[in-house]
Amino acid sequence: MKAQPIGGRLISPVTLVLSVLVLLAVFFAAQRFLFGFGSVANINDGFPWGIWIAWDVVIGTGLACGGYALALLVYIANKGKYHPLVRPALLASAFGYTLGGISVIFDLGRYWNFWHILLPNYQQYGSVMVEVALCVAAYILVLWIEFSPVLAEKFGWKGVQAFTDKWMFLAIALGVLLPTMHQSSLGSLLIVFGYQINPLWQTLFLPLLFLISAIAMGYAVVVFEACTASAGFKRSLKDELPLIADLSKVMAWLLVAFILLRLVDILVRGEIGAMFTSGFKSFMFWVEMTLFTLPVAMLLSPSAKRDARTYFLAACSMLLAAVLYRIDAFLVGYETGPGWHYFPAVPEIMITLGIVAVEILGYIIFVRFFPVLPGHSPDRAH
Amino acid sequence: MTLDRRNFMKATLGGSLAVGAAVALAPGDAQARANKQMPPKALGLLFDSTLCIGCKSCVKSCKEANGMPAEFSTQDRLWDTPLDISGKTLNVIKYYAEGTADHKDQEKDGYAFVKKSCLHCVDPSCVSACPVAAMTKNPETGIVGYDPDICIGCRYCVGACPFGVPRFQYDTATPRIQKCQLCKHRLPEGKFAACAEVCPTGATLFGPVELLKAEAKRRLEIEAGSLAVYPRGNIEAPYPSHEKPAPAYLKRIYGEKEIGGTQMLMLSGVAFAKLGYPDLPEQSYSSKSETLQGTLYGGMILPLVALGGLAWATKRTVGSHSDEKGE
């Protein structure tokens, strides 16, 4: 299963639509930089963080945890059999994180000062955001180092190959440590918000809950990508299916841990009432918990079907659950006082969609030109 | 091809276990950071809602002293009518009314005025949240100040403040955070906070927090209805004071203990929660957040130990897999 470029045409209805989305986002981004946030976004002083933080950064990097989650399995748990999945996952992670990092610029009001956060003479170490920013910046570098053998293979860079052969273990170790740190810290960001975050989400266990769900998201995304890539590029899934089955099971056990931790924590803090009395917030909590529980039922029950469809649906449910968990913690569960409302504006959503479009476009272009996906020739030539 | 679960758990949870253990141990840990203490010469305000007549002189003088633009909320746009603090307004007086709104400082069928501006927390969430130290607490005066030249505009302070004080400018390409800085630019000129300077009734009183606290306690001990003396302006060098019957105060100084205390103290006849000031715990949210961060990242010890373990584990496995290099 040597990785190979899959070739094929670049211009297709899918890539055209994606390109239009990117152009629209560029237009609205220009507006944002010329006239301020108010011209494109609905963020306000009651909801200073909108989807550009909750989706682009918090969820975006969570969805980009495939590389991290697989590295845990392949290198730390020494499960070499998952190796064919590593390259596509790394690519998605590298794109996801790089775009997540870049998209922060859209959300920084005084973006020309952004470099302050990288310099020790400005950094304020009591701030959780410093930790997140440094870790994410470092991890973007590490991801591209981890991915560099693919580029070296394509372009025949012998020097790079020799260097990475020798030092890759360190990059991989950092590639596990850094996401462990910042994915948990994305949860810790909310602790200083105090009472403003509903007790269904506000807890000192935020970092652990964010971390577990991020790793589970990583496995779910790998399964999701393997399924959609095989459908989209018309490739057979039969070689990867046993791996997908095992990954799904790992994900299900992580979800069990997540659900138990969350419920016990709410119980111990004496906030069971909030599960039922917080109106829309309670409703969203139950939607989340249902979506978290579904994959467990689908994958761990004795009567579970063991086919690609089941794994795909379980992964989708998990991803939706984790996405909602993050949206709820950052937006739905946040209330700073009466009279504040937030729902993203259309241009605001278009900028986020544009960033997603860049990611998917980049992924398509890369797998066509570089040896990323496990090799077996396409079932049908394009 | 089944997964060895035990082996997997051992490894996967390696990193998260450290986090989990540290989180679980966080309260009462050696790294725990207590609430910060107020500097001995801290400056602040005492706002007495029962003295406020809602004239809004302080709103106007604040705008002048800080060079802030007018903000319109009426159709004819004739004069400055801010409804709340904002990117253009650092201080407003808000109005509480219930039922017939006949009696001042009464919760039922009554009305009251309240000041909304920065409380200058002793252990501010905004300062703890700011990643680049653009928001700082002056070590002597305790004034929470802001430096736009450092600020990256992330708005973490806006979200973190439990009182919703720092505000952002959403209508410009070069936005800033705006908040009351207790007229710190006027102090070297021998002047004090403009809101207190113009307050005709002494509802807003400026001075060292220790003196203001003593003054607040004095007022709470006066029997309701008996004649009381109220200083105006700066408590250290007050303008001529005035006399009036003392109201029925709630026996509470808001800001004495809330999230570790604030340098603006408040007295009122109406419950503070009704006036937009929530009941808050004594432990500051910054100390909670920083205790957690300190436990996990103090001296970078945990991360370095974890990196060592991870590097050892990967060195062992890298290159041993047949699928390496896409083979």
XYZ file of C-alpha atoms in Angstrom:
709
model
C 0.000 0.000 0.000
C 2.658 2.523 -1.025
C 1.249 6.034 -1.149
C 0.817 7.424 -4.661
C -0.432 10.600 -6.322
C -3.864 9.818 -7.715
C -3.626 12.228 -10.651
C -6.684 13.331 -12.591
C -8.211 16.645 -13.638
C -8.156 19.679 -11.382
C -11.126 21.482 -12.899
C -14.417 19.911 -11.948
C -17.795 21.145 -10.736
C -16.628 20.625 -7.152
C -13.423 22.612 -7.489
C -15.268 25.365 -9.391
C -17.857 25.782 -6.655
C -15.105 25.826 -4.047
C -13.256 28.512 -5.993
C -16.358 30.708 -6.126
C -16.733 30.346 -2.353
C -13.118 31.403 -1.883
C -13.596 34.480 -4.082
C -16.721 35.517 -2.173
C -14.806 35.190 1.095
C -12.005 37.358 -0.279
C -14.572 40.050 -1.131
C -16.091 40.060 2.364
C -12.676 39.874 3.999
C -11.686 43.034 2.119
C -14.787 44.726 3.507
C -13.888 43.621 7.035
C -10.372 45.046 6.779
C -11.554 48.348 5.272
C -14.594 49.102 7.417
C -14.286 47.029 10.601
C -16.075 44.000 12.021
C -19.496 45.637 12.042
C -19.594 45.784 8.233
C -19.635 41.974 7.882
C -20.106 40.322 11.287
C -22.718 40.306 14.024
C -20.272 40.018 16.909
C -20.897 42.581 19.633
C -19.818 43.434 23.164
C -22.144 40.757 24.557
C -20.731 38.156 22.170
C -17.229 39.414 21.352
C -16.306 35.998 19.957
C -18.428 34.641 17.134
C -17.997 31.819 14.658
C -14.590 33.099 13.560
C -13.321 31.889 16.911
C -15.798 29.107 17.737
C -15.737 27.530 14.281
C -12.554 28.653 12.491
C -10.224 28.138 15.427
C -11.815 25.981 18.111
C -13.721 23.576 15.874
C -11.378 23.922 12.883
C -8.350 22.736 14.819
C -10.445 20.034 16.502
C -11.422 18.706 13.088
C -7.727 18.832 12.195
C -6.810 16.444 14.997
C -6.614 13.413 12.700
C -2.843 13.616 12.452
C -2.539 13.929 16.213
C -4.938 11.095 17.004
C -3.234 8.750 14.546
C 0.243 9.659 15.794
C -0.928 8.592 19.257
C -1.847 5.174 17.879
C 0.935 4.596 15.376
C 3.941 5.892 17.260
C 3.003 5.929 20.910
C 0.847 2.800 21.068
C 3.118 1.305 18.355
C 0.337 0.244 16.011
C 2.183 0.343 12.689
C -0.723 -1.155 10.793
C -2.483 2.219 10.800
C 0.370 3.761 8.859
C -1.452 3.955 5.498
C -3.881 6.389 7.111
C -1.172 8.673 8.480
C -0.350 10.678 5.355
C -3.892 11.691 4.414
C -4.590 12.536 8.053
C -1.404 14.603 8.335
C -2.272 16.504 5.183
C -5.744 17.342 6.472
C -4.243 18.379 9.808
C -1.574 20.539 8.205
C -4.201 22.330 6.120
C -6.692 22.589 8.962
C -4.220 24.042 11.414
C -2.511 26.354 8.927
C -5.854 27.784 7.854
C -7.027 27.946 11.470
C -3.879 29.874 12.329
C -4.247 32.236 9.395
C -7.946 32.789 10.028
C -7.107 34.201 13.462
C -5.861 37.284 11.599
C -9.439 37.925 10.388
C -10.615 37.919 13.963
C -7.904 40.116 15.487
C -9.121 43.706 15.641
C -5.572 45.039 15.803
C -4.026 42.354 13.600
C -0.946 44.467 12.787
C 0.128 43.843 16.383
C -0.451 40.073 16.204
C 3.268 39.299 16.486
C 3.245 40.603 20.062
C 1.755 37.312 21.191
C 4.845 35.454 19.920
C 7.382 37.592 21.787
C 8.306 36.950 25.436
C 8.557 40.664 26.276
C 4.843 41.064 25.548
C 3.530 37.665 26.632
C 1.396 37.527 29.753
C 1.680 33.959 30.983
C -1.414 34.088 33.159
C -3.425 34.211 29.939
C -4.589 30.874 28.563
C -4.536 32.439 25.125
C -0.737 32.762 25.153
C -0.434 29.017 25.629
C -2.938 28.319 22.850
C -1.305 30.745 20.411
C 2.247 29.515 20.984
C 1.269 25.854 20.850
C -0.803 26.232 17.706
C 1.927 28.245 15.963
C 4.553 25.654 16.907
C 2.302 22.786 15.897
C 1.725 24.241 12.418
C 5.515 24.145 11.916
C 5.715 20.617 13.310
C 2.891 19.414 11.040
C 4.684 20.610 7.922
C 7.911 18.993 9.137
C 5.977 15.766 9.672
C 4.521 16.107 6.185
C 7.817 17.121 4.538
C 8.852 13.541 3.553
C 5.919 13.589 1.112
C 7.220 16.764 -0.512
C 10.797 15.445 -0.419
C 9.657 12.231 -2.101
C 7.928 14.149 -4.870
C 10.718 16.612 -5.529
C 13.643 14.327 -4.702
C 15.061 16.490 -1.884
C 17.705 14.085 -0.553
C 18.962 16.456 2.132
C 15.515 16.951 3.604
C 14.942 13.219 3.569
C 18.167 12.520 5.434
C 17.366 15.181 8.008
C 13.829 14.032 8.650
C 14.892 10.370 8.801
C 17.125 11.286 11.695
C 14.956 13.753 13.606
C 11.433 12.712 12.734
C 10.953 11.050 16.124
C 11.309 14.440 17.811
C 8.834 16.091 15.447
C 6.372 13.276 16.100
C 6.821 13.563 19.868
C 6.146 17.314 19.615
C 3.283 16.517 17.278
C 1.668 14.602 20.114
C 2.588 16.935 22.958
C 1.539 20.244 21.384
C -2.058 19.279 20.486
C -2.444 17.672 23.917
C -1.551 21.052 25.366
C -3.547 23.407 23.185
C -6.617 21.269 22.549
C -7.102 21.082 26.310
C -6.311 24.791 26.668
C -9.011 25.690 24.147
C -11.352 24.483 26.887
C -9.403 26.275 29.640
C -9.918 29.561 27.754
C -13.438 29.622 29.152
C -12.592 29.215 32.841
C -11.831 32.903 33.389
C -15.318 33.670 31.948
C -16.680 32.372 35.256
C -20.436 32.535 35.816
C -20.999 33.798 32.286
C -20.665 30.228 30.997
C -23.639 28.064 31.928
C -22.790 25.413 34.578
C -23.571 22.659 32.045
C -20.297 23.648 30.377
C -18.348 25.680 32.962
C -16.104 23.325 34.936
C -12.455 22.914 35.887
C -12.612 19.722 33.801
C -13.066 21.765 30.608
C -9.479 21.017 29.502
C -9.882 17.260 29.928
C -13.302 17.220 28.234
C -11.954 19.257 25.333
C -8.920 16.987 25.052
C -10.830 13.698 25.034
C -13.365 14.998 22.548
C -10.581 16.389 20.332
C -8.855 12.983 20.147
C -12.176 11.300 19.415
C -12.780 13.959 16.752
C -9.414 13.021 15.276
C -10.411 9.380 14.808
C -13.860 10.328 13.556
C -12.346 12.670 10.990
C -9.956 9.986 9.739
C -12.892 7.620 9.261
C -14.964 10.380 7.674
C -12.158 11.344 5.296
C -11.360 7.771 4.313
C -15.023 7.206 3.446
C -15.557 10.481 1.571
C -12.184 10.293 -0.224
C -12.982 6.800 -1.448
C -16.397 7.917 -2.645
C -15.178 11.203 -4.126
C -12.142 9.777 -5.886
C -13.919 6.495 -6.801
C -11.455 4.333 -4.927
C -12.192 1.035 -3.239
C -12.292 1.102 0.570
C -11.713 -2.613 1.141
C -8.054 -2.348 2.196
C -8.764 0.375 4.741
C -11.970 -1.073 6.161
C -10.440 -3.214 8.947
C -8.438 -0.211 10.120
C -11.523 1.979 10.055
C -13.364 -0.609 12.126
C -10.696 -0.565 14.816
C -10.406 3.218 14.837
C -14.156 3.488 15.262
C -13.969 1.234 18.280
C -11.223 3.326 19.869
C -13.345 6.406 19.269
C -16.359 4.756 20.902
C -14.389 3.979 24.060
C -13.135 7.553 24.242
C -16.744 8.676 24.007
C -17.669 6.416 26.892
C -14.960 8.108 28.954
C -16.153 11.556 27.859
C -19.816 10.908 28.662
C -19.041 9.403 32.065
C -16.669 12.208 33.026
C -19.141 14.853 31.956
C -22.110 13.371 33.792
C -20.190 12.604 36.985
C -18.734 16.119 36.977
C -22.160 17.726 36.625
C -23.466 15.436 39.361
C -20.607 16.241 41.766
C -20.959 19.977 41.183
C -24.657 19.647 42.016
C -25.805 21.112 38.724
C -28.182 18.350 37.640
C -30.992 20.879 37.725
C -29.331 22.885 34.959
C -29.854 19.910 32.653
C -33.575 20.600 32.729
C -34.089 24.214 33.763
C -31.902 26.199 31.372
C -34.366 26.312 28.494
C -32.697 26.280 25.104
C -29.346 25.583 26.764
C -30.740 22.401 28.368
C -32.185 21.380 25.014
C -28.827 21.831 23.291
C -27.138 19.853 26.073
C -29.420 16.892 25.394
C -28.940 17.136 21.630
C -25.184 17.016 22.224
C -25.381 14.109 24.635
C -27.615 12.157 22.255
C -25.150 12.667 19.419
C -22.278 11.620 21.697
C -24.159 8.482 22.772
C -25.328 7.345 19.324
C -21.874 6.251 18.096
C -21.350 4.281 21.307
C -24.615 2.426 20.694
C -23.842 1.943 17.019
C -20.324 0.639 17.513
C -20.237 -1.176 20.835
C -23.579 -2.950 20.988
C -23.304 -6.708 20.275
C -25.720 -6.440 17.364
C -23.752 -3.639 15.693
C -23.391 -3.954 11.927
C -19.781 -3.952 10.804
C -19.950 -2.137 7.493
C -18.629 1.108 6.070
C -22.014 2.788 6.366
C -22.183 2.219 10.125
C -18.662 3.535 10.668
C -19.374 6.560 8.495
C -22.606 7.431 10.297
C -21.044 6.915 13.724
C -18.187 9.223 12.741
C -20.678 11.846 11.500
C -22.630 11.699 14.751
C -19.428 12.059 16.764
C -18.265 15.028 14.697
C -21.625 16.769 15.009
C -21.610 16.161 18.756
C -18.132 17.587 19.247
C -18.897 20.555 16.992
C -22.052 21.313 18.966
C -20.223 20.855 22.277
C -17.775 23.563 21.239
C -20.436 25.905 19.848
C -22.472 25.479 23.014
C -19.531 26.047 25.351
C -18.393 29.176 23.482
C -21.678 30.688 22.272
C -24.937 29.058 23.372
C -23.808 28.554 26.967
C -22.355 32.073 27.179
C -24.433 34.846 28.665
C -22.937 38.080 29.882
C -26.171 39.841 30.787
C -29.654 40.513 29.482
C -30.248 42.004 26.045
C -27.384 40.500 24.068
C -27.960 38.314 21.027
C -25.756 36.735 18.435
C -26.325 34.826 15.264
C -23.685 35.007 12.547
C -24.354 37.349 9.610
C -24.288 35.987 6.054
C -20.961 37.657 5.128
C -19.532 36.389 8.409
C -20.560 32.838 7.488
C -19.226 33.314 3.961
C -15.746 34.111 5.287
C -15.822 30.925 7.363
C -17.094 28.912 4.387
C -14.322 30.390 2.260
C -11.713 29.142 4.703
C -13.253 25.652 4.637
C -13.286 25.823 0.821
C -9.570 26.662 0.734
C -8.910 23.624 2.906
C -10.869 21.219 0.716
C -9.410 22.685 -2.484
C -5.909 22.344 -1.119
C -6.567 18.758 -0.094
C -7.872 17.824 -3.551
C -4.931 19.449 -5.318
C -2.409 17.849 -2.976
C -3.640 14.262 -3.231
C -3.735 14.540 -7.022
C -0.105 15.699 -7.204
C 1.613 14.229 -4.166
C 1.948 10.682 -2.822
C -0.578 10.961 0.024
C -3.320 8.360 -0.323
C -2.526 4.647 0.005
C -1.790 3.431 -3.498
C -4.118 1.383 -5.569
C -5.105 2.798 -8.916
C -8.514 4.448 -9.227
C -11.329 2.053 -10.055
C -12.334 4.308 -12.854
C -10.021 6.720 -14.616
C -11.103 10.365 -14.821
C -6.596 -7.270 13.633
C -8.105 -6.283 16.905
C -6.627 -3.548 18.919
C -4.849 -4.333 22.137
C -6.949 -2.092 24.274
C -4.771 -2.244 27.331
C -1.722 -1.144 25.413
C -3.657 1.581 23.713
C -5.089 2.958 26.901
C -1.671 3.005 28.482
C -0.308 5.139 25.697
C -3.200 7.330 24.670
C -4.022 8.259 28.184
C -0.368 8.966 28.947
C -0.718 12.586 27.946
C -4.280 13.094 29.024
C -3.697 11.398 32.360
C -1.160 14.028 33.284
C -3.690 16.714 32.402
C -6.440 14.906 34.251
C -4.418 14.332 37.397
C -3.259 17.906 37.420
C -6.784 19.204 36.893
C -8.112 16.976 39.640
C -5.419 18.128 42.041
C -5.687 21.770 41.037
C -7.695 23.094 43.994
C -5.433 23.445 47.003
C -2.322 22.563 45.065
C 1.049 24.122 45.801
C 0.766 26.031 42.514
C -2.558 27.499 43.590
C -2.690 31.217 43.284
C -4.872 33.034 45.787
C -6.809 36.204 45.039
C -4.497 39.158 44.492
C -4.320 41.811 47.207
C -5.185 45.461 46.764
C -2.198 47.867 46.719
C -2.204 49.945 49.954
C -2.512 53.245 48.072
C -5.159 52.023 45.659
C -7.474 54.699 44.269
C -11.120 54.238 43.505
C -14.669 55.520 43.658
C -17.524 55.207 46.085
C -20.843 55.279 44.277
C -23.851 55.807 46.526
C -26.979 55.074 44.504
C -29.162 56.778 47.105
C -27.401 60.108 46.496
C -27.565 59.924 42.710
C -30.240 62.150 41.158
C -29.624 60.952 37.592
C -28.397 64.309 36.284
C -25.721 62.617 34.141
C -23.196 65.414 34.670
C -20.673 62.620 35.146
C -21.498 61.151 31.733
C -20.805 64.471 30.047
C -17.685 65.336 32.014
C -16.309 61.831 31.361
C -16.712 62.358 27.622
C -14.913 65.698 27.790
C -12.093 64.527 30.017
C -11.436 61.507 27.814
C -12.118 63.066 24.411
C -14.850 60.594 23.552
C -17.349 61.217 20.742
C -21.089 61.676 21.164
C -23.348 58.675 20.735
C -26.887 59.078 19.432
C -29.884 56.971 20.297
C -32.662 59.348 19.245
C -33.778 59.984 15.693
C -33.023 63.706 15.615
C -29.432 63.150 16.816
C -29.435 66.437 18.709
C -27.330 65.516 21.707
C -25.227 62.788 23.234
C -27.584 60.070 24.431
C -25.635 56.887 25.178
C -27.781 53.975 26.395
C -24.886 51.904 27.692
C -21.125 51.989 27.902
C -19.586 51.268 24.513
C -16.641 51.927 22.241
C -17.647 55.602 22.477
C -18.810 55.876 26.092
C -16.917 54.961 29.279
C -19.510 55.858 31.882
C -23.296 55.941 31.995
C -25.992 56.338 34.622
C -28.719 53.735 34.327
C -32.247 53.894 35.647
C -34.127 51.229 37.562
C -37.906 51.411 37.779
C -40.534 49.017 39.124
C -44.315 49.264 39.300
C -45.455 52.845 39.794
C -41.852 53.994 40.264
C -42.937 56.522 42.913
C -40.322 56.064 45.622
C -36.628 56.606 45.304
C -34.335 53.743 46.345
C -37.190 51.372 46.860
C -37.312 48.013 45.111
C -41.097 47.791 44.841
C -42.941 50.671 43.170
C -39.684 52.514 43.303
C -36.775 53.724 41.241
C -33.028 54.120 41.539
C -29.976 55.227 39.577
C -26.814 53.265 39.118
C -23.420 54.028 37.625
C -21.948 51.734 35.025
C -18.218 52.013 34.457
C -15.084 50.016 35.212
C -14.960 48.732 38.805
C -11.158 48.381 38.756
C -11.132 44.883 40.228
C -8.439 43.992 42.705
C -7.825 40.777 40.722
C -9.194 41.659 37.281
C -10.292 38.991 34.792
C -9.429 41.275 31.862
C -5.807 41.596 32.989
C -5.550 37.843 33.515
C -7.086 37.142 30.109
C -4.998 39.629 28.097
C -2.335 37.606 26.267
C 0.005 40.532 25.624
C -0.275 42.645 28.801
C -2.057 45.475 26.988
C -4.473 45.491 29.926
C -2.544 46.083 33.134
C -3.126 46.818 36.776
C -1.012 49.657 38.118
C 0.962 48.294 41.099
C 0.510 51.525 43.101
C -2.875 52.984 42.208
C -4.465 49.683 41.217
C -6.005 51.428 38.202
C -6.741 48.985 35.376
C -5.243 50.659 32.317
C -5.110 49.871 28.622
C -2.417 50.393 25.998
C -3.708 50.258 22.403
C -0.159 50.126 21.008
C 0.264 46.678 22.568
C -3.292 45.357 22.100
C -3.901 42.781 19.347
C -7.681 43.247 19.439
C -8.568 39.671 20.449
C -11.406 40.830 22.752
C -10.690 38.154 25.359
C -10.983 40.955 27.973
C -14.427 41.905 26.657
C -15.661 38.349 27.100
C -13.894 37.683 30.390
C -15.018 40.729 32.415
C -17.831 39.628 34.748
C -19.279 43.153 34.608
C -19.174 43.514 30.823
C -16.978 46.587 31.039
C -14.266 46.621 28.366
C -15.936 47.517 25.080
C -14.675 47.239 21.544
C -15.101 49.407 18.447
C -16.827 47.440 15.686
C -17.250 50.331 13.242
C -13.682 51.176 12.346
C -10.743 49.557 10.569
C -8.477 50.518 13.478
C -10.531 49.527 16.514
C -9.530 49.848 20.160
C -10.778 48.589 23.469
C -12.421 51.341 25.512
C -12.881 51.384 29.254
C -12.705 53.794 32.190
C -9.113 54.287 33.375
C -10.111 56.426 36.345
C -8.841 59.536 34.545
C -5.273 58.401 35.181
C -4.101 61.040 32.688
C -5.505 63.771 34.945
C -3.857 62.595 38.167
C -0.399 64.097 37.388
C -2.142 67.467 36.838
C -3.406 67.288 40.404
C -6.929 66.556 39.212
C -9.034 63.481 39.883
C -11.711 61.425 38.152
C -13.939 63.800 36.169
C -17.126 61.931 37.137
C -16.485 62.553 40.839
C -15.269 66.102 40.242
C -18.602 67.251 38.802
C -20.989 65.122 40.859
C -23.234 67.687 42.622
C -24.414 65.346 45.390
C -21.280 63.323 46.118
C -22.957 60.200 44.766
C -19.655 59.515 43.037
C -16.800 60.152 45.431
C -13.116 59.796 44.522
C -10.224 58.805 46.785
C -8.042 56.101 48.311
C -10.090 52.907 48.554
C -9.303 52.470 52.267
C -10.841 55.865 53.073
C -13.799 55.222 50.781
C -14.427 51.886 52.488
C -14.404 53.558 55.908
C -16.806 56.195 54.579
C -19.118 53.488 53.219
C -19.122 51.715 56.588
C -19.889 54.997 58.353
C -22.924 55.515 56.118
C -24.205 51.990 56.749
C -24.172 52.683 60.493
C -26.273 55.843 60.290
C -29.844 55.283 61.331
C -32.276 55.704 58.444
C -33.987 59.112 58.581
C -31.432 60.803 60.823
C -29.481 63.751 59.453
C -26.172 62.757 57.844
C -23.241 64.633 56.305
C -22.093 63.714 52.808
C -18.744 64.830 51.399
C -18.387 65.575 47.707
C -15.586 65.346 45.131
C -12.335 63.942 46.521
C -12.598 62.410 49.971
C -9.069 63.611 50.843
C -9.827 67.244 49.938
C -13.615 67.430 49.714
C -15.705 70.283 48.418
C -18.175 71.726 50.921
C -20.282 68.820 52.084
C -24.066 68.739 52.354
C -26.560 67.378 54.835
C -29.609 65.228 54.285
C -31.559 62.476 56.032
C -29.910 59.080 55.602
C -31.798 56.571 53.473
C -32.528 52.934 54.293
C -29.371 51.362 52.955
C -29.016 47.702 52.118
C -26.425 46.537 54.626
C -23.936 45.635 51.960
C -20.938 47.258 50.274
C -20.851 45.946 46.731
C -17.252 45.472 45.657
C -15.906 44.759 49.132
C -15.600 41.025 48.482
C -17.021 40.254 45.034
C -14.456 38.226 43.030
C -11.730 39.393 45.356
C -12.948 42.972 45.680
C -13.164 46.012 43.444
C -11.859 49.555 43.786
C -15.211 51.063 42.950
C -17.456 50.418 45.939
C -21.202 50.814 45.854
C -24.036 51.461 48.269
C -27.690 51.151 47.408
C -31.223 50.878 48.709
C -32.164 48.427 45.961
C -30.707 44.939 45.532
C -27.594 45.144 43.369
C -28.705 42.259 41.160
C -31.685 44.451 40.155
C -29.280 47.210 39.165
C -27.237 44.966 36.892
C -24.572 43.955 39.391
C -24.710 40.167 39.848
C -24.021 38.296 43.080
C -20.517 36.911 42.681
C -18.300 34.517 44.661
C -15.302 35.760 46.643
C -12.747 33.759 44.692
C -11.630 35.637 41.597
C -12.038 33.904 38.255
C -8.492 34.921 37.349
C -7.117 32.997 40.307
C -9.094 29.925 39.229
C -7.874 30.136 35.669
C -4.274 30.929 36.592
C -4.166 28.181 39.221
C -5.152 25.678 36.571
C -2.590 27.000 34.092
C 0.090 27.158 36.780
C -0.602 23.566 37.793
C -0.322 22.297 34.232
C 2.439 24.522 32.926
C 4.278 25.860 35.998
C 7.968 25.954 35.036
C 7.004 23.905 31.976
C 7.856 20.837 34.086
C 4.899 18.625 33.126
C 5.197 19.395 29.394
C 8.957 18.702 29.387
C 8.547 15.411 31.235
C 5.795 14.459 28.800
C 7.979 15.412 25.832
C 10.768 13.212 27.162
C 8.445 10.243 27.483
C 6.920 10.827 24.065
C 10.313 11.225 22.384
C 11.441 7.966 23.955
C 8.304 6.190 22.785
C 8.509 7.490 19.222
C 12.259 6.881 18.897
C 11.466 3.266 19.742
C 8.734 2.908 17.134
C 9.756 5.221 14.277
C 11.177 3.263 11.344
C 10.069 -0.071 12.779
C 6.860 -0.098 10.784
C 6.734 -1.791 7.394
C 4.397 0.893 6.106
C 6.840 3.680 6.814
C 7.667 5.967 3.897
C 4.573 4.788 2.128
C 6.121 1.381 1.394
